Short mmCIF file of N, CA and C in Angstrom, two decimals:
data_model
loop_
_atom_site.label_atom_id
_atom_site.label_comp_id
_atom_site.label_asym_id
_atom_site.label_seq_id
_atom_site.Cartn_x
_atom_site.Cartn_y
_atom_site.Cartn_z
N MET C 1 -48.07 -59.10 -68.62
CA MET C 1 -49.30 -58.03 -69.45
C MET C 1 -50.23 -58.91 -70.40
N ALA C 2 -49.52 -59.27 -71.96
CA ALA C 2 -49.99 -59.82 -72.68
C ALA C 2 -51.37 -61.16 -72.69
N VAL C 3 -51.23 -61.47 -71.19
CA VAL C 3 -51.69 -63.08 -71.16
C VAL C 3 -52.54 -62.23 -70.49
N ALA C 4 -52.97 -61.58 -69.50
CA ALA C 4 -54.02 -60.74 -68.91
C ALA C 4 -55.14 -59.74 -70.59
N LEU C 5 -54.22 -59.99 -71.14
CA LEU C 5 -55.18 -59.17 -72.57
C LEU C 5 -55.64 -60.19 -73.16
N ALA C 6 -55.52 -61.44 -73.63
CA ALA C 6 -55.70 -61.85 -74.37
C ALA C 6 -56.41 -63.16 -73.64
N ALA C 7 -56.54 -62.84 -71.65
CA ALA C 7 -57.72 -63.24 -71.05
C ALA C 7 -58.83 -62.67 -70.99
N ALA C 8 -58.78 -61.23 -71.41
CA ALA C 8 -59.60 -60.59 -71.02
C ALA C 8 -61.22 -60.72 -72.18
N ALA C 9 -60.07 -60.63 -73.43
CA ALA C 9 -61.87 -61.30 -74.49
C ALA C 9 -62.64 -62.17 -74.15
N ILE C 10 -61.99 -63.28 -73.64
CA ILE C 10 -62.68 -64.16 -73.19
C ILE C 10 -63.65 -64.18 -71.81
N VAL C 11 -63.27 -63.64 -71.08
CA VAL C 11 -63.87 -63.05 -69.89
C VAL C 11 -64.52 -62.67 -69.56
N SER C 12 -64.86 -61.02 -70.83
CA SER C 12 -65.75 -60.29 -70.38
C SER C 12 -66.92 -60.91 -70.48
N ASP C 13 -67.63 -59.69 -69.44
CA ASP C 13 -68.99 -59.81 -69.53
C ASP C 13 -69.88 -59.96 -71.07
N ASP C 14 -70.56 -60.88 -71.22
CA ASP C 14 -71.85 -60.84 -72.24
C ASP C 14 -72.82 -60.00 -72.01
N PRO C 15 -73.25 -59.07 -73.41
CA PRO C 15 -74.31 -58.60 -73.33
C PRO C 15 -75.41 -59.39 -72.82
N PRO C 16 -76.73 -59.06 -72.09
CA PRO C 16 -77.30 -59.45 -71.16
C PRO C 16 -77.98 -59.94 -72.04
N SER C 17 -78.35 -61.47 -72.01
CA SER C 17 -78.99 -62.54 -73.11
C SER C 17 -80.45 -63.19 -72.38
N LEU C 18 -81.25 -63.65 -73.15
CA LEU C 18 -81.72 -64.96 -73.14
C LEU C 18 -81.32 -66.20 -73.74
N ALA C 19 -80.60 -65.79 -74.79
CA ALA C 19 -80.37 -66.67 -76.24
C ALA C 19 -80.17 -68.40 -75.75
N HIS C 20 -79.45 -68.24 -74.28
CA HIS C 20 -79.60 -70.04 -74.30
C HIS C 20 -80.77 -70.77 -73.75
N SER C 21 -81.53 -69.24 -73.36
CA SER C 21 -83.39 -70.09 -72.64
C SER C 21 -83.96 -70.57 -74.10
N GLU C 22 -84.22 -69.78 -74.78
CA GLU C 22 -84.09 -70.08 -76.13
C GLU C 22 -83.95 -71.14 -77.63
N ALA C 23 -82.60 -71.07 -77.26
CA ALA C 23 -82.23 -72.45 -77.89
C ALA C 23 -82.68 -73.54 -77.85
N LYS C 24 -82.34 -74.51 -78.61
CA LYS C 24 -83.35 -75.69 -78.53
C LYS C 24 -81.91 -76.44 -79.33
N GLY C 25 -82.34 -78.13 -79.77
CA GLY C 25 -81.06 -78.72 -80.12
C GLY C 25 -80.09 -78.69 -80.01
N ILE C 26 -79.95 -78.64 -80.77
CA ILE C 26 -77.55 -78.94 -81.57
C ILE C 26 -76.96 -77.59 -80.87
N VAL C 27 -77.97 -76.18 -80.99
CA VAL C 27 -77.85 -74.98 -80.68
C VAL C 27 -77.23 -74.69 -79.72
N LYS C 28 -78.12 -75.17 -78.69
CA LYS C 28 -78.37 -75.88 -77.43
C LYS C 28 -77.07 -76.30 -76.56
N GLU C 29 -76.96 -77.44 -77.68
CA GLU C 29 -75.89 -78.37 -76.59
C GLU C 29 -74.81 -77.40 -76.80
N ARG C 30 -74.44 -76.50 -78.16
CA ARG C 30 -73.13 -76.10 -78.46
C ARG C 30 -73.42 -75.02 -77.73
N MET C 31 -74.04 -74.07 -77.81
CA MET C 31 -74.34 -72.63 -76.23
C MET C 31 -73.95 -72.76 -74.90
N ASP C 32 -74.25 -74.28 -74.50
CA ASP C 32 -73.96 -74.43 -73.29
C ASP C 32 -72.55 -74.46 -73.13
N VAL C 33 -72.23 -75.82 -73.80
CA VAL C 33 -70.78 -76.60 -73.25
C VAL C 33 -69.66 -75.07 -74.54
N MET C 34 -69.95 -74.01 -75.23
CA MET C 34 -69.21 -72.62 -74.93
C MET C 34 -69.26 -71.96 -73.40
N GLN C 35 -70.45 -72.10 -73.20
CA GLN C 35 -70.25 -71.41 -71.83
C GLN C 35 -69.97 -72.30 -70.59
N GLU C 36 -69.81 -73.22 -70.79
CA GLU C 36 -68.85 -74.66 -69.95
C GLU C 36 -66.97 -73.57 -69.80
N LEU C 37 -67.55 -73.85 -71.51
CA LEU C 37 -65.61 -73.26 -71.44
C LEU C 37 -65.05 -71.42 -71.20
N LYS C 38 -66.16 -70.70 -71.73
CA LYS C 38 -66.11 -69.48 -71.08
C LYS C 38 -65.34 -69.99 -69.10
N ASP C 39 -67.06 -70.22 -68.53
CA ASP C 39 -66.50 -70.66 -67.48
C ASP C 39 -65.53 -70.96 -66.67
N THR C 40 -64.70 -72.13 -67.57
CA THR C 40 -63.58 -72.73 -67.62
C THR C 40 -61.89 -72.00 -67.21
N MET C 41 -62.77 -70.74 -68.75
CA MET C 41 -61.25 -69.98 -68.73
C MET C 41 -61.75 -68.29 -67.10
N LYS C 42 -63.35 -68.92 -66.99
CA LYS C 42 -62.93 -67.29 -65.65
C LYS C 42 -62.12 -67.86 -64.43
N ARG C 43 -62.62 -69.36 -64.51
CA ARG C 43 -61.40 -69.55 -63.25
C ARG C 43 -60.22 -69.54 -63.33
N VAL C 44 -59.47 -69.71 -64.59
CA VAL C 44 -58.05 -69.71 -64.53
C VAL C 44 -57.05 -68.42 -64.16
N THR C 45 -58.12 -67.59 -64.90
CA THR C 45 -57.97 -65.93 -65.87
C THR C 45 -56.94 -65.19 -64.22
N PRO C 46 -58.30 -65.03 -63.34
CA PRO C 46 -57.31 -64.76 -62.27
C PRO C 46 -56.31 -64.79 -61.51
N MET C 47 -55.11 -66.36 -62.24
CA MET C 47 -54.71 -67.13 -61.86
C MET C 47 -53.30 -66.51 -62.02
N PHE C 48 -53.56 -66.75 -63.65
CA PHE C 48 -52.80 -66.28 -64.62
C PHE C 48 -52.54 -63.95 -64.55
N LYS C 49 -53.48 -63.38 -64.04
CA LYS C 49 -53.06 -62.13 -64.05
C LYS C 49 -52.56 -61.86 -62.99
N GLY C 50 -52.52 -62.83 -61.39
CA GLY C 50 -51.55 -62.63 -60.93
C GLY C 50 -52.85 -62.08 -59.52
N GLU C 51 -54.08 -62.42 -59.42
CA GLU C 51 -55.36 -62.06 -58.91
C GLU C 51 -55.63 -62.46 -57.63
N VAL C 52 -55.09 -63.91 -57.91
CA VAL C 52 -55.35 -64.50 -56.61
C VAL C 52 -54.70 -66.23 -56.73
N PRO C 53 -54.56 -66.55 -55.67
CA PRO C 53 -53.43 -67.44 -55.35
C PRO C 53 -53.11 -68.33 -56.85
N TYR C 54 -52.64 -69.11 -56.69
CA TYR C 54 -51.90 -69.95 -58.12
C TYR C 54 -52.29 -71.69 -57.35
N GLU C 55 -53.68 -72.50 -58.34
CA GLU C 55 -53.47 -73.50 -57.76
C GLU C 55 -53.56 -74.73 -59.17
N LYS C 56 -52.86 -75.67 -58.84
CA LYS C 56 -52.84 -76.45 -59.61
C LYS C 56 -53.55 -77.60 -60.29
N ALA C 57 -53.84 -78.24 -59.35
CA ALA C 57 -55.30 -78.77 -59.31
C ALA C 57 -56.43 -77.59 -60.06
N VAL C 58 -56.69 -76.77 -60.03
CA VAL C 58 -57.83 -76.56 -60.76
C VAL C 58 -57.12 -75.34 -62.17
N VAL C 59 -56.26 -75.18 -62.46
CA VAL C 59 -55.02 -75.44 -63.95
C VAL C 59 -55.27 -76.61 -64.10
N LYS C 60 -55.17 -77.62 -63.61
CA LYS C 60 -55.37 -79.15 -64.66
C LYS C 60 -56.68 -79.41 -65.12
N ALA C 61 -57.54 -79.12 -63.76
CA ALA C 61 -58.64 -79.65 -64.30
C ALA C 61 -59.51 -78.57 -65.24
N ALA C 62 -58.65 -77.57 -65.39
CA ALA C 62 -59.34 -76.98 -66.66
C ALA C 62 -58.70 -77.03 -67.90
N GLY C 63 -57.52 -77.17 -68.16
CA GLY C 63 -57.03 -78.06 -68.96
C GLY C 63 -57.45 -79.67 -69.69
N LYS C 64 -58.40 -79.74 -68.79
CA LYS C 64 -58.78 -81.48 -69.26
C LYS C 64 -60.22 -81.48 -69.75
N HIS C 65 -60.63 -80.07 -68.94
CA HIS C 65 -61.95 -80.18 -69.38
C HIS C 65 -62.19 -79.29 -70.74
N ILE C 66 -61.10 -77.92 -70.96
CA ILE C 66 -60.87 -77.84 -72.41
C ILE C 66 -60.98 -78.91 -73.34
N HIS C 67 -59.39 -79.05 -73.11
CA HIS C 67 -59.46 -81.30 -73.52
C HIS C 67 -60.60 -81.68 -74.35
N ALA C 68 -60.85 -82.73 -73.23
CA ALA C 68 -62.40 -82.99 -73.15
C ALA C 68 -63.40 -82.63 -74.50
N HIS C 69 -63.47 -80.92 -74.43
CA HIS C 69 -64.57 -80.51 -75.25
C HIS C 69 -63.96 -79.75 -76.68
N ALA C 70 -63.43 -79.82 -76.94
CA ALA C 70 -62.49 -79.12 -78.26
C ALA C 70 -62.13 -80.38 -79.04
N GLY C 71 -61.79 -80.37 -80.52
CA GLY C 71 -61.36 -80.93 -81.45
C GLY C 71 -62.49 -81.72 -82.03
N ALA C 72 -62.63 -82.83 -81.84
CA ALA C 72 -63.93 -83.52 -83.11
C ALA C 72 -65.51 -83.73 -82.31
N ASP C 73 -64.91 -83.33 -80.72
CA ASP C 73 -65.99 -83.16 -80.42
C ASP C 73 -66.87 -82.23 -79.97
N MET C 74 -65.51 -81.04 -80.33
CA MET C 74 -66.34 -79.64 -80.41
C MET C 74 -67.02 -79.15 -81.77
N THR C 75 -66.49 -79.87 -83.13
CA THR C 75 -66.87 -79.74 -83.89
C THR C 75 -68.71 -80.68 -84.15
N ALA C 76 -68.63 -81.61 -83.63
CA ALA C 76 -69.62 -82.26 -83.77
C ALA C 76 -71.48 -81.37 -83.47
N LEU C 77 -70.73 -80.50 -82.69
CA LEU C 77 -71.33 -80.04 -82.56
C LEU C 77 -72.06 -78.45 -83.94
N PHE C 78 -71.66 -79.20 -84.46
CA PHE C 78 -71.10 -77.86 -85.79
C PHE C 78 -71.97 -78.54 -86.79
N PRO C 79 -73.14 -79.40 -87.13
CA PRO C 79 -73.66 -80.05 -88.13
C PRO C 79 -73.83 -78.75 -89.11
N LYS C 80 -73.56 -79.23 -90.58
CA LYS C 80 -74.08 -78.01 -91.52
C LYS C 80 -75.50 -77.26 -91.58
N ASP C 81 -74.70 -76.03 -91.45
CA ASP C 81 -75.79 -75.00 -91.40
C ASP C 81 -76.93 -74.94 -90.40
N SER C 82 -76.08 -75.54 -89.20
CA SER C 82 -76.82 -75.02 -88.04
C SER C 82 -77.17 -74.28 -87.31
N LEU C 83 -77.80 -73.41 -87.31
CA LEU C 83 -77.35 -71.60 -87.46
C LEU C 83 -79.32 -71.27 -87.20
N GLN C 84 -80.43 -72.36 -86.56
CA GLN C 84 -81.20 -71.61 -85.95
C GLN C 84 -80.97 -70.47 -84.70
N HIS C 85 -82.17 -69.38 -85.02
CA HIS C 85 -82.32 -69.04 -83.39
C HIS C 85 -81.84 -70.01 -82.59
N PRO C 86 -81.28 -69.23 -81.62
CA PRO C 86 -80.62 -67.43 -81.55
C PRO C 86 -78.84 -68.71 -81.92
N SER C 87 -78.25 -68.75 -82.32
CA SER C 87 -77.14 -69.10 -82.92
C SER C 87 -76.62 -67.99 -82.97
N ASP C 88 -74.90 -67.89 -82.54
CA ASP C 88 -74.39 -66.98 -83.00
C ASP C 88 -73.44 -67.40 -83.90
N ALA C 89 -73.20 -68.22 -84.76
CA ALA C 89 -72.41 -69.34 -85.73
C ALA C 89 -72.85 -68.70 -87.01
N LEU C 90 -71.66 -68.20 -87.26
CA LEU C 90 -71.89 -67.80 -89.15
C LEU C 90 -71.68 -68.83 -90.04
N PRO C 91 -72.58 -68.36 -91.17
CA PRO C 91 -72.03 -69.98 -92.79
C PRO C 91 -70.68 -70.04 -92.55
N VAL C 92 -69.72 -68.92 -92.76
CA VAL C 92 -68.10 -69.27 -92.94
C VAL C 92 -67.34 -70.20 -91.75
N ILE C 93 -68.31 -70.66 -91.00
CA ILE C 93 -67.60 -71.68 -90.04
C ILE C 93 -67.30 -72.90 -91.74
N TRP C 94 -68.79 -73.02 -92.41
CA TRP C 94 -68.93 -74.88 -93.15
C TRP C 94 -68.39 -73.97 -93.94
N GLU C 95 -68.11 -72.77 -94.75
CA GLU C 95 -67.43 -72.83 -95.95
C GLU C 95 -65.76 -72.71 -95.94
N ASP C 96 -64.70 -72.29 -94.15
CA ASP C 96 -64.05 -72.50 -94.38
C ASP C 96 -64.02 -73.94 -92.98
N TRP C 97 -64.63 -74.86 -93.37
CA TRP C 97 -64.30 -76.26 -92.47
C TRP C 97 -62.83 -76.42 -92.24
N PRO C 98 -62.14 -77.15 -93.22
CA PRO C 98 -60.74 -77.07 -92.78
C PRO C 98 -60.10 -76.74 -91.94
N ASP C 99 -59.82 -75.29 -92.01
CA ASP C 99 -59.48 -73.96 -90.46
C ASP C 99 -60.27 -74.60 -89.64
N PHE C 100 -62.01 -74.19 -89.42
CA PHE C 100 -62.53 -74.31 -88.12
C PHE C 100 -62.25 -75.37 -87.59
N THR C 101 -61.87 -77.20 -88.62
CA THR C 101 -61.53 -77.96 -87.19
C THR C 101 -59.33 -78.01 -86.74
N SER C 102 -59.43 -77.29 -87.77
CA SER C 102 -57.77 -76.56 -87.58
C SER C 102 -58.06 -76.21 -86.39
N ARG C 103 -58.85 -75.71 -86.00
CA ARG C 103 -58.32 -74.58 -85.16
C ARG C 103 -58.93 -75.64 -83.46
N ALA C 104 -60.42 -75.91 -84.32
CA ALA C 104 -60.54 -77.25 -83.02
C ALA C 104 -59.57 -77.72 -82.80
N LYS C 105 -59.07 -78.42 -83.55
CA LYS C 105 -58.01 -79.37 -82.75
C LYS C 105 -57.01 -79.34 -82.67
N ASP C 106 -56.55 -77.85 -82.74
CA ASP C 106 -55.56 -76.97 -81.76
C ASP C 106 -55.61 -76.97 -80.46
N LEU C 107 -57.03 -76.49 -79.71
CA LEU C 107 -57.59 -75.90 -78.35
C LEU C 107 -58.03 -77.57 -78.32
N LYS C 108 -57.61 -78.81 -78.57
CA LYS C 108 -57.64 -79.84 -78.30
C LYS C 108 -56.75 -79.96 -77.40
N SER C 109 -55.61 -80.07 -78.26
CA SER C 109 -53.78 -80.05 -77.77
C SER C 109 -53.62 -79.12 -76.88
N LEU C 110 -53.81 -77.92 -76.85
CA LEU C 110 -53.91 -76.67 -75.79
C LEU C 110 -54.12 -77.51 -74.85
N GLY C 111 -55.68 -78.00 -74.75
CA GLY C 111 -55.73 -77.93 -73.30
C GLY C 111 -55.51 -79.29 -72.55
N LYS C 112 -55.11 -80.64 -73.83
CA LYS C 112 -54.14 -81.10 -73.31
C LYS C 112 -52.09 -80.93 -72.73
N GLU C 113 -51.61 -79.59 -73.15
CA GLU C 113 -50.63 -79.39 -72.74
C GLU C 113 -51.30 -78.30 -71.45
N LEU C 114 -52.16 -77.87 -71.21
CA LEU C 114 -52.55 -77.62 -70.02
C LEU C 114 -52.88 -78.23 -69.00
N ALA C 115 -52.99 -79.40 -68.93
CA ALA C 115 -52.84 -80.13 -67.75
C ALA C 115 -51.66 -80.60 -67.64
N LYS C 116 -51.12 -80.51 -69.25
CA LYS C 116 -49.63 -81.08 -68.99
C LYS C 116 -48.18 -80.28 -67.33
N ASN C 117 -49.05 -79.02 -68.42
CA ASN C 117 -48.00 -77.37 -67.76
C ASN C 117 -48.33 -77.57 -66.85
N ALA C 118 -49.75 -77.85 -65.76
CA ALA C 118 -50.15 -76.82 -64.79
C ALA C 118 -48.94 -77.08 -63.47
N GLY C 119 -48.48 -78.23 -63.22
CA GLY C 119 -47.84 -77.97 -61.77
C GLY C 119 -46.11 -77.63 -62.41
N LYS C 120 -46.31 -77.48 -63.73
CA LYS C 120 -44.61 -77.08 -64.05
C LYS C 120 -44.12 -76.14 -63.89
N GLY C 121 -42.95 -75.24 -62.49
CA GLY C 121 -42.45 -74.28 -62.30
C GLY C 121 -43.49 -73.24 -61.54
N ALA C 122 -44.58 -73.15 -61.45
CA ALA C 122 -45.73 -72.45 -60.92
C ALA C 122 -45.89 -72.92 -58.97
N PRO C 123 -45.41 -71.64 -58.59
CA PRO C 123 -45.30 -72.14 -57.68
C PRO C 123 -47.01 -71.91 -56.58
N GLU C 124 -47.39 -73.34 -56.19
CA GLU C 124 -48.75 -73.37 -55.60
C GLU C 124 -48.94 -72.41 -54.75
N GLY C 125 -49.94 -71.47 -54.64
CA GLY C 125 -50.34 -71.25 -53.57
C GLY C 125 -50.30 -69.47 -53.46
N ILE C 126 -49.22 -69.04 -54.35
CA ILE C 126 -48.68 -67.66 -54.30
C ILE C 126 -49.32 -67.49 -55.71
N ARG C 127 -49.36 -65.63 -55.68
CA ARG C 127 -49.88 -64.63 -56.96
C ARG C 127 -48.25 -65.08 -57.84
N LEU C 128 -48.86 -65.02 -59.04
CA LEU C 128 -48.02 -65.25 -59.77
C LEU C 128 -47.85 -63.20 -60.30
N SER C 129 -46.49 -63.23 -59.75
CA SER C 129 -46.39 -61.94 -60.75
C SER C 129 -45.87 -62.13 -62.18
N ALA C 130 -45.47 -60.92 -62.56
CA ALA C 130 -45.09 -60.48 -64.55
C ALA C 130 -43.97 -61.37 -64.76
N GLU C 131 -43.19 -61.32 -64.26
CA GLU C 131 -42.20 -62.06 -63.90
C GLU C 131 -42.63 -63.28 -64.33
N VAL C 132 -42.71 -64.09 -63.53
CA VAL C 132 -42.81 -65.66 -62.53
C VAL C 132 -43.41 -65.97 -64.09
N ALA C 133 -45.07 -65.37 -64.18
CA ALA C 133 -46.41 -65.69 -64.99
C ALA C 133 -45.41 -65.97 -66.35
N ARG C 134 -44.02 -65.33 -67.17
CA ARG C 134 -43.22 -65.42 -68.38
C ARG C 134 -42.59 -66.79 -67.91
N VAL C 135 -41.98 -67.22 -67.01
CA VAL C 135 -41.34 -68.60 -67.38
C VAL C 135 -42.41 -69.69 -67.10
N VAL C 136 -43.42 -69.24 -66.46
CA VAL C 136 -44.61 -70.36 -66.66
C VAL C 136 -44.78 -71.66 -67.06
N PRO C 137 -44.88 -72.50 -67.94
CA PRO C 137 -44.75 -72.78 -69.07
C PRO C 137 -47.09 -72.89 -69.04
N ALA C 138 -47.60 -72.83 -68.32
CA ALA C 138 -49.07 -72.97 -68.27
C ALA C 138 -49.42 -71.49 -68.14
N ALA C 139 -48.76 -70.96 -68.10
CA ALA C 139 -49.18 -69.03 -68.27
C ALA C 139 -48.97 -69.22 -69.39
N ASP C 140 -48.09 -69.75 -70.37
CA ASP C 140 -47.86 -69.31 -72.18
C ASP C 140 -48.56 -70.42 -72.49
N THR C 141 -49.27 -71.20 -72.13
CA THR C 141 -50.35 -72.57 -72.80
C THR C 141 -51.51 -71.69 -73.00
N PHE C 142 -51.56 -71.60 -71.29
CA PHE C 142 -53.16 -70.76 -71.17
C PHE C 142 -53.43 -69.36 -71.93
N LYS C 143 -52.40 -68.94 -72.64
CA LYS C 143 -52.08 -67.18 -73.37
C LYS C 143 -52.84 -68.07 -74.80
N LYS C 144 -51.94 -69.31 -74.96
CA LYS C 144 -52.55 -69.86 -76.48
C LYS C 144 -53.68 -70.41 -76.93
N ILE C 145 -54.19 -70.84 -75.89
CA ILE C 145 -55.73 -70.83 -75.74
C ILE C 145 -56.51 -69.87 -75.41
N ALA C 146 -56.27 -68.78 -74.66
CA ALA C 146 -56.91 -67.21 -74.86
C ALA C 146 -56.54 -67.06 -76.88
N LYS C 147 -55.72 -66.88 -76.85
CA LYS C 147 -55.14 -66.59 -78.74
C LYS C 147 -56.49 -67.56 -79.70
N THR C 148 -56.60 -68.63 -79.22
CA THR C 148 -57.19 -69.74 -80.28
C THR C 148 -59.08 -69.28 -80.45
N CYS C 149 -58.84 -69.57 -78.96
CA CYS C 149 -60.56 -68.70 -79.24
C CYS C 149 -60.51 -67.29 -78.59
N ASN C 150 -60.16 -66.67 -79.52
CA ASN C 150 -60.36 -65.38 -79.59
C ASN C 150 -60.53 -65.41 -81.30
N ALA C 151 -59.57 -65.63 -81.66
CA ALA C 151 -59.47 -65.83 -83.38
C ALA C 151 -60.64 -66.46 -83.72
N CYS C 152 -61.01 -68.07 -83.53
CA CYS C 152 -61.74 -68.17 -83.48
C CYS C 152 -63.41 -67.56 -83.00
N HIS C 153 -63.55 -66.83 -82.79
CA HIS C 153 -65.05 -66.08 -82.75
C HIS C 153 -65.13 -64.72 -83.06
N GLU C 154 -64.16 -64.78 -83.94
CA GLU C 154 -63.69 -63.96 -84.01
C GLU C 154 -63.86 -63.40 -86.05
N THR C 155 -63.85 -64.64 -86.48
CA THR C 155 -63.83 -65.40 -87.90
C THR C 155 -65.41 -66.07 -87.31
N TYR C 156 -65.72 -66.37 -86.44
CA TYR C 156 -66.61 -67.46 -86.36
C TYR C 156 -67.82 -67.08 -85.82
N ARG C 157 -67.49 -66.12 -85.50
CA ARG C 157 -68.57 -66.43 -84.49
C ARG C 157 -69.16 -64.62 -84.59
N LYS C 158 -71.00 -64.52 -84.83
CA LYS C 158 -71.52 -63.03 -84.68
C LYS C 158 -70.91 -62.10 -84.24
N PRO C 159 -70.52 -61.15 -84.46
CA PRO C 159 -70.54 -60.03 -83.26
C PRO C 159 -71.55 -59.21 -82.05
N TRP C 160 -71.32 -58.84 -80.73
CA TRP C 160 -71.68 -58.41 -79.84
C TRP C 160 -72.32 -57.21 -80.37
#
């Protein structure tokens, strides 16, 4: 249940917006990467909620994708004061840069951990029950990723 709740905020439908088509430069690049990360989470969330069969390869690819776009790769998308419309970034990012970079590093580590744990203890091709999900290392890592994303968005992104 906690996995489902943590993931729900990440994968909920966004309000209709033309923001991405209006964005330019680094803001557009940042929005595109964040959308890709959201799409990655949307692909694996149903597996951890037991809605679709578990696929180790998909979970491993998701972890690799998250790892590739987090850490310094993510913080590079936030040059100082890059708040041009339609950015959802808040100025507090640069006011608390050490915390923001720490969270991005945590996400990078968690992405690597998800890829590593994708095949451990998870039965391929079956739906995970809540009981099984509790003992699958990738499910725990997924939950940490969802919490990390949500916490960062709550602090550093404009509310919708």
